[in-house]
CSV table of C-alpha atoms in Angstrom, one decimal:
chain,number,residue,atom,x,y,z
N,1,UNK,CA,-4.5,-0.2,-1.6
N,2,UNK,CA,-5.2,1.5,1.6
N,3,UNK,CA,-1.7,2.3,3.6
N,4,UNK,CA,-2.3,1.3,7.0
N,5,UNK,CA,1.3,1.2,7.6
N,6,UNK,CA,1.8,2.3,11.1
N,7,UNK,CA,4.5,2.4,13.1
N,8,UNK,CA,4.1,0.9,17.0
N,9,UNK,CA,3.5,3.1,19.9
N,10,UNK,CA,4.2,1.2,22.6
N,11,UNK,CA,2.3,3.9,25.2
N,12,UNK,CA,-0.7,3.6,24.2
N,13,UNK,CA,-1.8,2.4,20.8
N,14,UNK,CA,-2.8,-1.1,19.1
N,15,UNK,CA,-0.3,-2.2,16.3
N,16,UNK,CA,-2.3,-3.4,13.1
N,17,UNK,CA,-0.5,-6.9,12.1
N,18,UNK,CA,0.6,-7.2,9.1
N,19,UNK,CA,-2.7,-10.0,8.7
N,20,UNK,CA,-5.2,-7.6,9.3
N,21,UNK,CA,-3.7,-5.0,7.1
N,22,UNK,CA,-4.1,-7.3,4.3
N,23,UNK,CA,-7.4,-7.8,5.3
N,24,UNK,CA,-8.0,-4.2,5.4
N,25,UNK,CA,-6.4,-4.3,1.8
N,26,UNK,CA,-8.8,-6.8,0.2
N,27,UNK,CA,-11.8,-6.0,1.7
N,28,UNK,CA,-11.7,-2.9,1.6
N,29,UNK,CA,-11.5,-3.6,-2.6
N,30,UNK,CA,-13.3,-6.5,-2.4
N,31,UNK,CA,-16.6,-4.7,-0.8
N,32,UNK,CA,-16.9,-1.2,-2.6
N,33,UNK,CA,-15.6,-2.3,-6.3
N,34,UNK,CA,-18.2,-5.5,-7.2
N,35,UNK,CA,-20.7,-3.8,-5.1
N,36,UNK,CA,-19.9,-0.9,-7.4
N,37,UNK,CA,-20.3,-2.9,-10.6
N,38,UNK,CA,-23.5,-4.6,-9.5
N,39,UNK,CA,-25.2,-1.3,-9.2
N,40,UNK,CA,-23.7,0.5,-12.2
N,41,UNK,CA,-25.1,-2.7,-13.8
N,42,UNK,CA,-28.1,-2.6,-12.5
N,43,UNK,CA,-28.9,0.5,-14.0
N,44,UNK,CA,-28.2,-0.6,-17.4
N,45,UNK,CA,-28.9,-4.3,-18.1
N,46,UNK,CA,-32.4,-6.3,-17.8
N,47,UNK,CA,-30.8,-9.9,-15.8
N,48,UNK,CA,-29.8,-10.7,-12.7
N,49,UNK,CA,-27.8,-13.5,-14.0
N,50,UNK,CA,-26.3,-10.8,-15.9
N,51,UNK,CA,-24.5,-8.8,-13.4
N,52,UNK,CA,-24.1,-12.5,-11.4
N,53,UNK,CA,-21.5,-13.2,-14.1
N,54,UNK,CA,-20.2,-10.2,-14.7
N,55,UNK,CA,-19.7,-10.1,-10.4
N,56,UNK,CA,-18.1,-12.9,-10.0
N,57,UNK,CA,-15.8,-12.5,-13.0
N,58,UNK,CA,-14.5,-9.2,-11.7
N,59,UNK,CA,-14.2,-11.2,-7.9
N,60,UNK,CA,-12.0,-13.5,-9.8
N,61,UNK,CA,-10.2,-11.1,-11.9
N,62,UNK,CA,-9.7,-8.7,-8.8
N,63,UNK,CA,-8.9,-11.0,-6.1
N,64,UNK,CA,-6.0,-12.9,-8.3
N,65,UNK,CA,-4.8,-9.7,-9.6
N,66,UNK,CA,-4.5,-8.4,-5.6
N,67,UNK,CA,-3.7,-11.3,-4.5
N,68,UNK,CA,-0.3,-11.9,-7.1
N,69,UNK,CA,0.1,-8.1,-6.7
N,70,UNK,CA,0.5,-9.2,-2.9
N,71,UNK,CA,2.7,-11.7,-3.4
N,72,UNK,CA,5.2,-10.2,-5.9
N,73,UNK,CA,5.2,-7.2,-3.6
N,74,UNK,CA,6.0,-9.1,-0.7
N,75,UNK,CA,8.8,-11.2,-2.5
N,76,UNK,CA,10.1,-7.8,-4.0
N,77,UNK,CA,10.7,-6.3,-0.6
N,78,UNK,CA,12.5,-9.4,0.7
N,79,UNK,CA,14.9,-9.5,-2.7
N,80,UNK,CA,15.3,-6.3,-1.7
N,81,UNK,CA,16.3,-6.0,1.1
N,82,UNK,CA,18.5,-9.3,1.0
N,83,UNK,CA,20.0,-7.8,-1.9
N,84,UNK,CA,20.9,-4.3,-0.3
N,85,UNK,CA,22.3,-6.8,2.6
N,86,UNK,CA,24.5,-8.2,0.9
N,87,UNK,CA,25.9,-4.5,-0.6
N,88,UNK,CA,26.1,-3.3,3.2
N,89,UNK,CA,28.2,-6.4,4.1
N,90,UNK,CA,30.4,-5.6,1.1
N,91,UNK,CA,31.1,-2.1,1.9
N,92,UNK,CA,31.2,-2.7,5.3
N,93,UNK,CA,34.3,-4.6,4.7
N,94,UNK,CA,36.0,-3.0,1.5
N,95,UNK,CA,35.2,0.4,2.3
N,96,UNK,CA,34.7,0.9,6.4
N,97,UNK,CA,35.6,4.5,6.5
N,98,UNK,CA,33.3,5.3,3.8
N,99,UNK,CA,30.3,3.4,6.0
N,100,UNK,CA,31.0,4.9,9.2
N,101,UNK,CA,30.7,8.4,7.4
N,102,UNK,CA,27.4,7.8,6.9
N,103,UNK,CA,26.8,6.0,10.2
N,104,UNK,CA,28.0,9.7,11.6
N,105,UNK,CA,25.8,11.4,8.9
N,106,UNK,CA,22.4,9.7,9.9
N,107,UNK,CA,23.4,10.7,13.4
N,108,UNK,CA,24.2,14.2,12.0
N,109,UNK,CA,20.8,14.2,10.9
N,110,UNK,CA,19.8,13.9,14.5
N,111,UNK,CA,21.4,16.6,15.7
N,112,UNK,CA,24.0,15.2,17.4
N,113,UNK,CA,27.6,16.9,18.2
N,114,UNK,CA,30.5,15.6,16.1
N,115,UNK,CA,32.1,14.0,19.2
N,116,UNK,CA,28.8,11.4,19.8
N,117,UNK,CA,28.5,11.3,16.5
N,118,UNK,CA,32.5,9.8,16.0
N,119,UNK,CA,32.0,7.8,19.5
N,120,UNK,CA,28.7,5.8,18.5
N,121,UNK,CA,30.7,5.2,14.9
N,122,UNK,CA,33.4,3.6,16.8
N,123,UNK,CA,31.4,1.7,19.0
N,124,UNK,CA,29.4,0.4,16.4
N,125,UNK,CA,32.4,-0.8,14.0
N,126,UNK,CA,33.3,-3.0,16.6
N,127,UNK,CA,30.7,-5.6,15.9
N,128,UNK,CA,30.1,-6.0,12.2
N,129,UNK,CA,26.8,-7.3,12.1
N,130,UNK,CA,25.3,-5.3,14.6
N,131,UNK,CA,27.1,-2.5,12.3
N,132,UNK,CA,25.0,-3.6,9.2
N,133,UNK,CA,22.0,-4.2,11.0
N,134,UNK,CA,22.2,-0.3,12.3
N,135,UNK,CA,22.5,0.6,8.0
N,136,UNK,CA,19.8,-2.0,7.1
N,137,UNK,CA,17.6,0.0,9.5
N,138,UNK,CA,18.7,3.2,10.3
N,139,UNK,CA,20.4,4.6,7.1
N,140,UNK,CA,18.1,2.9,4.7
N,141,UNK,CA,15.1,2.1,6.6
N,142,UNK,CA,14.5,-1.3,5.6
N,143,UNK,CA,13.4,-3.3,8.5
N,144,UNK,CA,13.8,-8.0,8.1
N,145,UNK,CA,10.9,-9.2,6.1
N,146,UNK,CA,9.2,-12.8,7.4
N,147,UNK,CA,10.1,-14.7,4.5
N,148,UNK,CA,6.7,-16.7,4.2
N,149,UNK,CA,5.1,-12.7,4.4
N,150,UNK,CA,4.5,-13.4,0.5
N,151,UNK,CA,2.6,-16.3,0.3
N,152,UNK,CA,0.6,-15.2,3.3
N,153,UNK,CA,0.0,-12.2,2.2
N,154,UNK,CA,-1.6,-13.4,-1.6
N,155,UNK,CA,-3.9,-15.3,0.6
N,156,UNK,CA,-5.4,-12.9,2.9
N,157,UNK,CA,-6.3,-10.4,0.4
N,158,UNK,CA,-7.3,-12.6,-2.2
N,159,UNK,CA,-10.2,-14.6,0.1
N,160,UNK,CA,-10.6,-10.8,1.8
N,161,UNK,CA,-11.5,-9.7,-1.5
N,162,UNK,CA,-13.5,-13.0,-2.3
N,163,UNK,CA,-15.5,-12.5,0.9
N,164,UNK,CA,-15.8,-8.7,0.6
N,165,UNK,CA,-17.2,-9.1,-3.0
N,166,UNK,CA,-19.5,-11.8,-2.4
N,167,UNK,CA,-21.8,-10.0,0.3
N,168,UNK,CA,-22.7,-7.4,-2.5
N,169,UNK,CA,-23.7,-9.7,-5.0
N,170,UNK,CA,-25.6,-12.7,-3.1
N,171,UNK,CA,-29.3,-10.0,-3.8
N,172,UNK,CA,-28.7,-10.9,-7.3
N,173,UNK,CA,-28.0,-13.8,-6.4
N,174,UNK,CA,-31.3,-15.1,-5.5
N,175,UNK,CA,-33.7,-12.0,-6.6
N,176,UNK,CA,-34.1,-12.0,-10.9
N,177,UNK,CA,-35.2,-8.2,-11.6
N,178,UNK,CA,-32.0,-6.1,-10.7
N,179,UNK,CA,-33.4,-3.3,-8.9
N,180,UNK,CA,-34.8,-5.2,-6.5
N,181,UNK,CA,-31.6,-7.0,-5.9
N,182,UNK,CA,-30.1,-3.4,-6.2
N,183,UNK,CA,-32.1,-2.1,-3.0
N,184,UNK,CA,-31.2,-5.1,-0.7
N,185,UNK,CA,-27.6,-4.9,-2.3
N,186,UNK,CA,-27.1,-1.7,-1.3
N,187,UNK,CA,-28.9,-2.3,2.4
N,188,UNK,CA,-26.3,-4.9,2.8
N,189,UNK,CA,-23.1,-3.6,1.6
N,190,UNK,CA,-23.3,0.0,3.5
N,191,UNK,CA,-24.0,-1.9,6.4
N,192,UNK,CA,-21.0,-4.4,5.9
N,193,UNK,CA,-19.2,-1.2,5.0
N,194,UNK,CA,-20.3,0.4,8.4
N,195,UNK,CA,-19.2,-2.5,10.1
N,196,UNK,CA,-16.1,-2.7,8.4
N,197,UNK,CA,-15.2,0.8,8.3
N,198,UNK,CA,-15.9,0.7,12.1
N,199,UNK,CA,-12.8,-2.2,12.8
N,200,UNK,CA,-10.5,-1.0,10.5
N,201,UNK,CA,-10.5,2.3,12.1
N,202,UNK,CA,-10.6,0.9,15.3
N,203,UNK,CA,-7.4,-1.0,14.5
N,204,UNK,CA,-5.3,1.6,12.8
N,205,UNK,CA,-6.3,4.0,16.0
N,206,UNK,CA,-8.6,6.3,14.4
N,207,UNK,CA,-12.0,7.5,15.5
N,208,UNK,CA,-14.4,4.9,14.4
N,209,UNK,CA,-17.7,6.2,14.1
N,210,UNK,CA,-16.2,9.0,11.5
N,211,UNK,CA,-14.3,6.1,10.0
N,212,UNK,CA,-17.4,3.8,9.6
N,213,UNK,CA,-18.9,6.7,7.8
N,214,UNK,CA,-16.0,7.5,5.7
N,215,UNK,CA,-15.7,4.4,4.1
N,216,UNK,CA,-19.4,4.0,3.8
N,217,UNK,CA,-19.2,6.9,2.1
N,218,UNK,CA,-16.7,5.4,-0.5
N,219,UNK,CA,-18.7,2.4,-1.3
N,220,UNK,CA,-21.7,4.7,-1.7
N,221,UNK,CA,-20.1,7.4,-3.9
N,222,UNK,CA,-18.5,4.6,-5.8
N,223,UNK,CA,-21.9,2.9,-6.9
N,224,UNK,CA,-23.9,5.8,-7.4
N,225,UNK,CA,-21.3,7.2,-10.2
N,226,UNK,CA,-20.9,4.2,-11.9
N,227,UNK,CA,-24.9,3.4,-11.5
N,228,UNK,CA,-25.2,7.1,-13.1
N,229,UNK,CA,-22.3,6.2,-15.7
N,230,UNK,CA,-23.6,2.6,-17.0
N,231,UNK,CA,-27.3,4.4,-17.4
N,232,UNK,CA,-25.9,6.8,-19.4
N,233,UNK,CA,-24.4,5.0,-22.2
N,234,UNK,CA,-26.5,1.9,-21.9
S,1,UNK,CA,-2.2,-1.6,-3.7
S,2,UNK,CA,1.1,-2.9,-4.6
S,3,UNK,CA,3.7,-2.0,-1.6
S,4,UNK,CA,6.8,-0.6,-3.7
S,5,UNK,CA,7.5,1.9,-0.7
S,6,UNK,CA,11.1,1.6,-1.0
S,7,UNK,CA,14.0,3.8,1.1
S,8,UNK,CA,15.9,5.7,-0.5
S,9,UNK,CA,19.8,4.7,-1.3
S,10,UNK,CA,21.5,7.4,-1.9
S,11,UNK,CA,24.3,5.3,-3.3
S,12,UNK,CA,23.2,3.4,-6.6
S,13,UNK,CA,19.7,3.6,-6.1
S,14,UNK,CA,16.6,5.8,-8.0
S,15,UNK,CA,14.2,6.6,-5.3
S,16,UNK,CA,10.8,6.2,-6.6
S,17,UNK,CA,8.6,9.1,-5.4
S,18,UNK,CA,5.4,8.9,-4.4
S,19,UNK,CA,3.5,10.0,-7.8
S,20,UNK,CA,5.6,7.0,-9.4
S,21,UNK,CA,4.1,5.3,-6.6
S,22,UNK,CA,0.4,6.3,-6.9
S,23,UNK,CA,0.7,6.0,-10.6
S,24,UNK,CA,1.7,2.4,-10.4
S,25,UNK,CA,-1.0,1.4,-7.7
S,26,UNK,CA,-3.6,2.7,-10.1
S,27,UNK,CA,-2.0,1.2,-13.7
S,28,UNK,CA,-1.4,-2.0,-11.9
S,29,UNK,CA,-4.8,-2.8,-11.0
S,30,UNK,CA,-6.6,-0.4,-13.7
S,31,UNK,CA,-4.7,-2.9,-16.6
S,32,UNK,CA,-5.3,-6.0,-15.0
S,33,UNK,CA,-9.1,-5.9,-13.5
S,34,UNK,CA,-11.2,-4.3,-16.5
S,35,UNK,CA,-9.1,-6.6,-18.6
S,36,UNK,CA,-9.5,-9.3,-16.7
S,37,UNK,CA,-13.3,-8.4,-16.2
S,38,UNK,CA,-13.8,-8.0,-20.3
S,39,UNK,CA,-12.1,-11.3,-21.1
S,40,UNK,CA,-14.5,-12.9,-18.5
S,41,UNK,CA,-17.5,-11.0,-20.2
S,42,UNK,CA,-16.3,-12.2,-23.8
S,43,UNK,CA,-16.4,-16.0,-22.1
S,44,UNK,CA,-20.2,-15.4,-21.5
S,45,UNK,CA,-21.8,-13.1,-23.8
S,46,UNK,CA,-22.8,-12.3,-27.3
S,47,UNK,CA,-22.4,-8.4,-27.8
S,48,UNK,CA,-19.6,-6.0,-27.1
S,49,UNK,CA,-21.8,-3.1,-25.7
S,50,UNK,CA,-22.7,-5.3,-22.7
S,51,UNK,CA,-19.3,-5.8,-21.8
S,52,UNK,CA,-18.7,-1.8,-22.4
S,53,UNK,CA,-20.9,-0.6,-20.1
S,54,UNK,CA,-19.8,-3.4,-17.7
S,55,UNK,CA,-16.2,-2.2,-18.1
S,56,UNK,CA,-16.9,1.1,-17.8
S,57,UNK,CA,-19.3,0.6,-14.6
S,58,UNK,CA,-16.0,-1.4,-13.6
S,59,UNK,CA,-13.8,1.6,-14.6
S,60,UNK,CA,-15.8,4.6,-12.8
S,61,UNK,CA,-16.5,2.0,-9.7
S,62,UNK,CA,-12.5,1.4,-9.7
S,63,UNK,CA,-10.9,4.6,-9.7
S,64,UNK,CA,-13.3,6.3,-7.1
S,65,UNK,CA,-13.1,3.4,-5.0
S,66,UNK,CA,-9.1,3.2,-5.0
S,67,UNK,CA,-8.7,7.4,-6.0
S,68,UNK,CA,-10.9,8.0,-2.5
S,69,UNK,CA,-9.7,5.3,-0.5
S,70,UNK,CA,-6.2,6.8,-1.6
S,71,UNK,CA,-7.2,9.9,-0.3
S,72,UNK,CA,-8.7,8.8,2.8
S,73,UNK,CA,-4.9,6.8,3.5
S,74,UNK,CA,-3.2,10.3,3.0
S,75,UNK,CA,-5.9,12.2,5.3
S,76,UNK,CA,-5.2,9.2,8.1
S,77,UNK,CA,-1.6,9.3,7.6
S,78,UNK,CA,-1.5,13.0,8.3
S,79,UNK,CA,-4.1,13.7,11.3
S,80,UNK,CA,-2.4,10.5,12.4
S,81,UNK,CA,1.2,12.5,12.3
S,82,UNK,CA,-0.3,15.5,13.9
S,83,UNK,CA,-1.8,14.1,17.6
S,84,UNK,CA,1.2,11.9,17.6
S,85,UNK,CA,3.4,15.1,17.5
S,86,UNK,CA,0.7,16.8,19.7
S,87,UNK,CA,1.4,14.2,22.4
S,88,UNK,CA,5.1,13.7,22.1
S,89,UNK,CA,5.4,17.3,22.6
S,90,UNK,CA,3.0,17.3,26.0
S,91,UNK,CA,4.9,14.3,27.0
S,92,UNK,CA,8.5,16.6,26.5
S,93,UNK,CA,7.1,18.9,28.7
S,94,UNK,CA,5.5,16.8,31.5
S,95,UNK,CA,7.6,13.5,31.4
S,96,UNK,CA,11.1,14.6,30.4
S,97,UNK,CA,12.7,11.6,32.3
S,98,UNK,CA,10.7,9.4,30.9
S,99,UNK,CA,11.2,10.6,27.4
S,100,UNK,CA,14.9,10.5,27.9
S,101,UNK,CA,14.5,7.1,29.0
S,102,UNK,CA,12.7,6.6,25.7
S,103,UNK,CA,15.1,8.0,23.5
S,104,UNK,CA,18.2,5.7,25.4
S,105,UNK,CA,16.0,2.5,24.6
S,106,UNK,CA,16.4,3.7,20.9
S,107,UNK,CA,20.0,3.8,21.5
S,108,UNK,CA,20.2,0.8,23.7
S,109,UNK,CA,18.3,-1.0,20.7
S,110,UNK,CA,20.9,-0.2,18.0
S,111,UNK,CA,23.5,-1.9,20.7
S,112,UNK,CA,25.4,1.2,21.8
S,113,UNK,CA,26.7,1.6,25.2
S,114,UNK,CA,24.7,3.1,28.8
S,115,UNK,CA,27.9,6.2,28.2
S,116,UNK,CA,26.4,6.8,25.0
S,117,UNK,CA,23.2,6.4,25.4
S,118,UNK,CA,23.1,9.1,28.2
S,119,UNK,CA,25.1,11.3,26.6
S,120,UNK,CA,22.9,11.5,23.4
S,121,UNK,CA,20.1,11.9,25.4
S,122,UNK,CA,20.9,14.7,27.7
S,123,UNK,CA,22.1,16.6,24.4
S,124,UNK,CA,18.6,16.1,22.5
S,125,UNK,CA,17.0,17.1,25.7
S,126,UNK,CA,18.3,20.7,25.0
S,127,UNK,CA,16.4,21.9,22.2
S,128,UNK,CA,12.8,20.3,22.5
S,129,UNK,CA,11.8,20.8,19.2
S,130,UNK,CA,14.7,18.9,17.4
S,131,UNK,CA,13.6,16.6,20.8
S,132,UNK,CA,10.0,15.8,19.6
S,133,UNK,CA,11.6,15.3,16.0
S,134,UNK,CA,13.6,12.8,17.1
S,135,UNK,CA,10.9,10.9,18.8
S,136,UNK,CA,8.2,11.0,16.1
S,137,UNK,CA,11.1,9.3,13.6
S,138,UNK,CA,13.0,7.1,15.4
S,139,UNK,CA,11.0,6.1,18.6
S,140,UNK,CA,7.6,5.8,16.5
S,141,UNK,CA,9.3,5.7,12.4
S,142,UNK,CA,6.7,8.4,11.4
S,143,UNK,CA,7.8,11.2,8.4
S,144,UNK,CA,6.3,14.3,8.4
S,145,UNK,CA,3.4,13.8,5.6
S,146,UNK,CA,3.0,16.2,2.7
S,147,UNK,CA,-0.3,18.4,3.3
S,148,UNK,CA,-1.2,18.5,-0.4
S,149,UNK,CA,-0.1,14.2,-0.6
S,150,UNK,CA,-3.9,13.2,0.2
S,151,UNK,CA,-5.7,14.8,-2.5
S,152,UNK,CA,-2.8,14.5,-5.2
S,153,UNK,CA,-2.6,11.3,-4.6
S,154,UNK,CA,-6.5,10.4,-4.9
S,155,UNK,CA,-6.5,12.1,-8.4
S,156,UNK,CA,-3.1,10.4,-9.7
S,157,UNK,CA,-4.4,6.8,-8.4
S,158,UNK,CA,-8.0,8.0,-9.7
S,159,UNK,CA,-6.3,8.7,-13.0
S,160,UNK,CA,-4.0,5.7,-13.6
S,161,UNK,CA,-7.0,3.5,-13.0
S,162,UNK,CA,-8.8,5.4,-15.4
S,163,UNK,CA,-5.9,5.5,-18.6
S,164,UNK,CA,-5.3,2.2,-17.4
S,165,UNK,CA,-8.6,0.7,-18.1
S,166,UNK,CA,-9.8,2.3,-21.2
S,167,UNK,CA,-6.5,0.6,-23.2
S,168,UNK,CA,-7.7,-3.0,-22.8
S,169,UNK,CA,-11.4,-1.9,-23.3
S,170,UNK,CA,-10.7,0.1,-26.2
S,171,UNK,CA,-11.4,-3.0,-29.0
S,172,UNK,CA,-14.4,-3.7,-27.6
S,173,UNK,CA,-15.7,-0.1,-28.6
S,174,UNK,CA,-14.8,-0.7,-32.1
S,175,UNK,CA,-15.5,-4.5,-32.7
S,176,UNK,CA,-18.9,-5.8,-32.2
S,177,UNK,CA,-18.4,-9.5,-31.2
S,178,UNK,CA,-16.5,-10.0,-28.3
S,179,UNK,CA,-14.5,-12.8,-29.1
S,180,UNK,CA,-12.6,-10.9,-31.6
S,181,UNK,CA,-12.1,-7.8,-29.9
S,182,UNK,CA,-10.9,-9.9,-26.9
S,183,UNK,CA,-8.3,-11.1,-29.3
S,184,UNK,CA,-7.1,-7.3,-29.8
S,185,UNK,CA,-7.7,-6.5,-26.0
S,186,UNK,CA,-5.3,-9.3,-25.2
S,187,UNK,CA,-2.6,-8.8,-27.6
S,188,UNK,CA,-2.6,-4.8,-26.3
S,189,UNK,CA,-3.1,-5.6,-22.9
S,190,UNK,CA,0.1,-7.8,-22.7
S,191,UNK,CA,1.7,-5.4,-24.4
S,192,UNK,CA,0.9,-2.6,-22.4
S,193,UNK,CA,1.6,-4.5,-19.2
S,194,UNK,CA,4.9,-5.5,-20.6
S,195,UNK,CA,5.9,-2.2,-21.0
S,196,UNK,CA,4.2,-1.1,-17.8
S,197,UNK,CA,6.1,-3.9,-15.7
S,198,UNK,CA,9.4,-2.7,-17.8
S,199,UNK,CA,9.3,1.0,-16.4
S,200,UNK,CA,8.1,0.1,-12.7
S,201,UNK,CA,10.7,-2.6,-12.2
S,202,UNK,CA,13.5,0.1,-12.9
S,203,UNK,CA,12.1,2.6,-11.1
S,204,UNK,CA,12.1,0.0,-8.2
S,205,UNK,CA,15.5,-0.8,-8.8
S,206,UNK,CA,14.1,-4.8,-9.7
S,207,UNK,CA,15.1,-6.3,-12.7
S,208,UNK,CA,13.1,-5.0,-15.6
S,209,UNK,CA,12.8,-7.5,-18.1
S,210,UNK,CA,11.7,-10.7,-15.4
S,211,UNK,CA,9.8,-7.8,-13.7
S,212,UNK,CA,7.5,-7.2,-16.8
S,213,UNK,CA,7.2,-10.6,-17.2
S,214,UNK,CA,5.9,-10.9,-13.9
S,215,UNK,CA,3.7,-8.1,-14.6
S,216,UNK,CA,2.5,-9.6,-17.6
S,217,UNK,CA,1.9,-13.2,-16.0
S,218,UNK,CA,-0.2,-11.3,-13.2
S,219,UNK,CA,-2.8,-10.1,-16.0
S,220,UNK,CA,-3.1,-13.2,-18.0
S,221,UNK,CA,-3.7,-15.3,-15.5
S,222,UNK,CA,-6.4,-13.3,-13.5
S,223,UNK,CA,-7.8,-13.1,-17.1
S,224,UNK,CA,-7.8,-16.4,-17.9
S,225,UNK,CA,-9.1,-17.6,-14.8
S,226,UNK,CA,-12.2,-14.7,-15.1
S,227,UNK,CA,-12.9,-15.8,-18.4
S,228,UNK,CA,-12.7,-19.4,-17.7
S,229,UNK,CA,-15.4,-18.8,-14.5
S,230,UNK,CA,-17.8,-16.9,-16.2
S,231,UNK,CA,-17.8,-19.4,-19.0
S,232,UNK,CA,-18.7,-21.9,-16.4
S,233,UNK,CA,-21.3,-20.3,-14.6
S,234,UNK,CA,-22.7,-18.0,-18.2
């Protein structure tokens, strides 16, 4: 659920694609959550093969639920914005004084004398597709979705997550007694974490050392409260 | 982590703020995974108190996870705003021609003519505040954050998670074999994401009934598929 949403800065920054902030998205999940479980588990039941099941049936549950929760997010925002499309054209056409108002009134909001502002109007409502391609953008800020964004997007944070949530559980994986699963579990996911933390921040143009630690921190807060939660009413 | 960050239309449309916003990233994903998680649980084995503490190891693990990393998003967002602001404005003062160059390519992007394009620039170059304004939303599409947006944010995510996922493991607090309280969980849990899908399609301006549906679907099917793993591998 992160919101890596930045905007490109041509001077100097790198622009996060939307692939790697789905990435971002699912692993970020997909690491701290089972991981999460596994120790709050840990704490409370006898089994490795225990907290094996219950791990994977949350990696299941969590990466299809993301991962559908991608897709019908990314299908929303194209109905969308082929739907609002359409209304511009429409208007456009029936009610052309009406839309070059509010082409003057986002240019208003700019700051810009009432003589540019009637100027760039007029020049715009010469071409009428260029005209709704200004209101698409400019008065409603809706940029053209790719229309295979949806399906992509389901399947980069689905396997994200199914990657991310793996790494935690493999300890229990292979070691029976849960707390000494726990300790290589938790060895393993901060580090992944670090590592993790440490790209993403990289890529959205933050500091990454104070990133790295940041998210560790997450994963680490995450499992110690549910680890102090599940002991408690075991 | 469902995108519903939707511009507003001031014409037909509801805008959805962002506690609707946060409220639905942490319902969506607090209905679906402890549900999903439970139902897997009831797949594999014999006593409701098991899949409890699994649930609520699931719950506490969830909403810190996505409450934090929602907090962490607002935090970026924001010290992100503020050195792009701090640069736009050293760049006013020690560039000014090339900013002005900048602010024509906006211009030149949205098709209007060199006459404009000059014009508008020489008159945003006049006051340097309005100037830098300008840039940070339309040459790099960034809105001035809300200071307080991190940390409300964190708790309504946290919260949503939390209301979220104590409805579908509610039966299994009061029935003691699973299979039958998965029977109640699923009946309330459809129901619940019904009505959840209902109100967050209109408040995205979608269509509310196929939205629930949609909503609904998302659930039963990472359910299914959680219960039908952990049956396999119990």
């Amino acid at each position: 659920m992160t919101n890596i949403n930045h905007s490109p800065h041509t001077e100097q920054h790198l622009r996060s694609s939307d692939v790697i902030s789905d990435v971002v998205i699912g692993m970020s999940d997909g690491l701290t959550v089972p991981f999460a479980l596994a120790a709050g588990l840990s704490g409370a039941v006898a089994s490795s093969s225990l907290i094996v099941t219950a791990g994977i049936a949350e990696i299941v549950a969590g990466s299809i639920a993301m991962g559908l929760g991608g897709y019908l997010a990314g299908r929303t925002e194209a109905d969308h914005y082929d739907s609002e499309r359409r209304r511009e054209m429409t208007e456009v056409e029936t009610v052309p004084e009406r839309e070059k108002e509010e082409v003057r009134e986002v240019f208003a909001d700019m700051g810009l004398s009432f003589t540019l502002q009637m100027a760039i109007a007029d020049e715009l409502a010469k071409d009428k597709t260029k005209w709704v391609d200004f209101m698409m953008q400019y008065e409603l800020g809706l940029d053209k979705p790719d229309p295979n964004r949806a399906t992509k997007s389901a399947l980069t944070i689905g396997l994200s997550y199914v990657v991310g949530g793996l790494l935690p559980l493999s300890p229990y994986f292979i070691l029976a007694r849960p707390h000494d699963a726990l300790l290589y579990s938790c060895g393993l996911t901060l580090i992944c974490l670090f590592i993790f933390g440490y790209f993403k921040s990289k890529v959205t143009g933050q500091p990454p050392i104070s990133g790295a630690l940041k998210v560790m921190l997450i994963g680490a807060l995450a499992a110690a409260a549910a680890f102090g939660v599940a002991r408690l009413i075991q």
